Coordinates of C-alpha atoms in Angstrom, one line a residue:
X2 CA 17.6 -42.6 30.7
X3 CA 14.8 -40.6 29.1
X4 CA 13.7 -37.6 31.0
X5 CA 10.0 -38.6 31.1
X6 CA 10.6 -41.9 33.0
X7 CA 8.7 -41.6 36.3
X8 CA 6.7 -38.6 35.1
X9 CA 3.1 -38.0 36.1
X10 CA 0.8 -38.0 33.1
X11 CA -2.9 -37.9 32.6
X12 CA -4.7 -39.5 29.7
X13 CA -6.6 -37.0 27.5
X14 CA -8.1 -39.5 25.0
X15 CA -9.5 -43.0 25.0
X16 CA -11.5 -45.0 27.5
X17 CA -9.2 -44.0 30.3
X18 CA -9.6 -40.3 29.7
X19 CA -8.6 -38.3 32.9
X20 CA -6.9 -41.2 34.5
X21 CA -3.4 -40.5 36.0
X22 CA -0.4 -42.8 35.2
X23 CA 3.3 -42.9 35.6
X24 CA 5.6 -43.3 32.6
X25 CA 7.5 -46.5 33.0
X26 CA 9.1 -46.8 29.6
X27 CA 9.7 -45.0 26.3
X28 CA 9.3 -46.9 23.0
X29 CA 10.1 -44.1 20.6
X30 CA 9.3 -40.5 19.9
X31 CA 5.6 -41.3 19.6
X32 CA 4.8 -43.9 22.2
X33 CA 5.5 -44.4 25.9
X34 CA 4.5 -47.1 28.4
X35 CA 2.4 -46.1 31.3
X36 CA 1.2 -47.9 34.4
X37 CA -0.7 -47.2 37.6
X38 CA -0.3 -50.4 39.6
X39 CA -4.1 -50.9 39.6
X40 CA -5.8 -51.4 36.3
X41 CA -2.5 -51.2 34.5
X42 CA 0.1 -53.2 36.6
X43 CA 3.8 -52.9 36.2
X44 CA 4.1 -56.1 34.3
X45 CA 1.5 -55.1 31.8
X46 CA 2.0 -51.4 31.0
X47 CA -0.2 -49.6 28.5
X48 CA 1.2 -48.3 25.3
X49 CA 0.0 -44.7 24.8
X50 CA 0.6 -42.2 22.0
X51 CA 2.2 -39.0 23.6
X52 CA -0.4 -36.9 21.8
X53 CA -3.0 -38.6 23.9
X54 CA -1.3 -37.7 27.2
X55 CA -0.9 -34.5 29.3
X56 CA 2.6 -34.4 30.8
X57 CA 2.7 -32.8 34.2
X58 CA 5.8 -31.2 35.9
X59 CA 5.9 -33.9 38.6
X60 CA 8.2 -37.0 38.8
X61 CA 8.2 -40.0 41.1
X62 CA 12.0 -40.1 41.9
X63 CA 11.9 -43.5 43.7
X64 CA 10.2 -45.1 40.6
X65 CA 12.6 -43.4 38.3
X66 CA 15.6 -44.6 40.3
X67 CA 14.3 -48.2 40.3
X68 CA 13.8 -48.1 36.5
X69 CA 17.2 -46.6 35.9
X70 CA 18.7 -49.5 38.0
X71 CA 17.0 -52.0 35.7
X72 CA 14.4 -53.1 38.3
X73 CA 10.7 -53.2 37.8
X74 CA 8.8 -51.4 40.6
X75 CA 6.1 -53.3 42.4
X76 CA 2.4 -52.4 41.9
X77 CA 2.2 -51.2 45.5
X78 CA 5.2 -48.8 44.9
X79 CA 3.5 -47.5 41.8
X80 CA 0.2 -46.9 43.6
X81 CA 1.9 -45.2 46.5
X82 CA 4.0 -42.9 44.3
X83 CA 1.1 -42.1 42.1
X84 CA -1.3 -41.3 44.9
X85 CA 1.4 -39.0 46.5
X86 CA 2.0 -37.2 43.3
X87 CA -1.7 -36.8 42.5
X88 CA -2.4 -35.4 46.0
X89 CA 0.6 -33.0 45.7
X90 CA -0.1 -31.9 42.1
X91 CA -3.9 -31.8 42.1
X92 CA -4.4 -31.3 45.9
X93 CA -6.7 -28.9 47.6
X94 CA -5.9 -25.2 47.2
X95 CA -5.5 -22.8 50.2
X96 CA -8.7 -21.8 51.8
X97 CA -7.6 -18.2 51.2
X98 CA -7.7 -18.8 47.4
X99 CA -11.2 -20.2 47.4
X100 CA -14.3 -17.9 47.3
X101 CA -16.6 -18.1 50.3
X102 CA -19.8 -20.0 49.9
X103 CA -22.9 -17.8 49.3
X104 CA -25.4 -18.3 52.1
X105 CA -29.1 -17.5 52.0
X106 CA -31.4 -17.1 49.0

C-alpha cells in the first residue's frame, strides 16, 4: 500500500483551495484521489495533482487500515477522522505561546 493513503492533505490550488482532505487512493506519481466525506464522498473521490496539494505529517490510521483491507470507508468515518486530524494538526496553540492582547488605546 502506498505511504500517502490516509494522509491529511490541504488543497493549495483550485476552487477548493485551503480545504482539507484525506488521500483515499493513488493513481500514479502525479495524481491521487482525495475525499472528505462531505462535498467529496467516498464513492466519488476527487482526482488531484500532487503539485496542487500540501501533504501534512498526519495520517488517519483507521481509514488507512480499512483501505488496505479493500473496504471503502463510510462518509461518516471520513468526516470523523478528518475532523480529528484537523483539530489535532491545526488546533489551538498553548496560551503561553500566544501574545497577550493589548488593552487600552
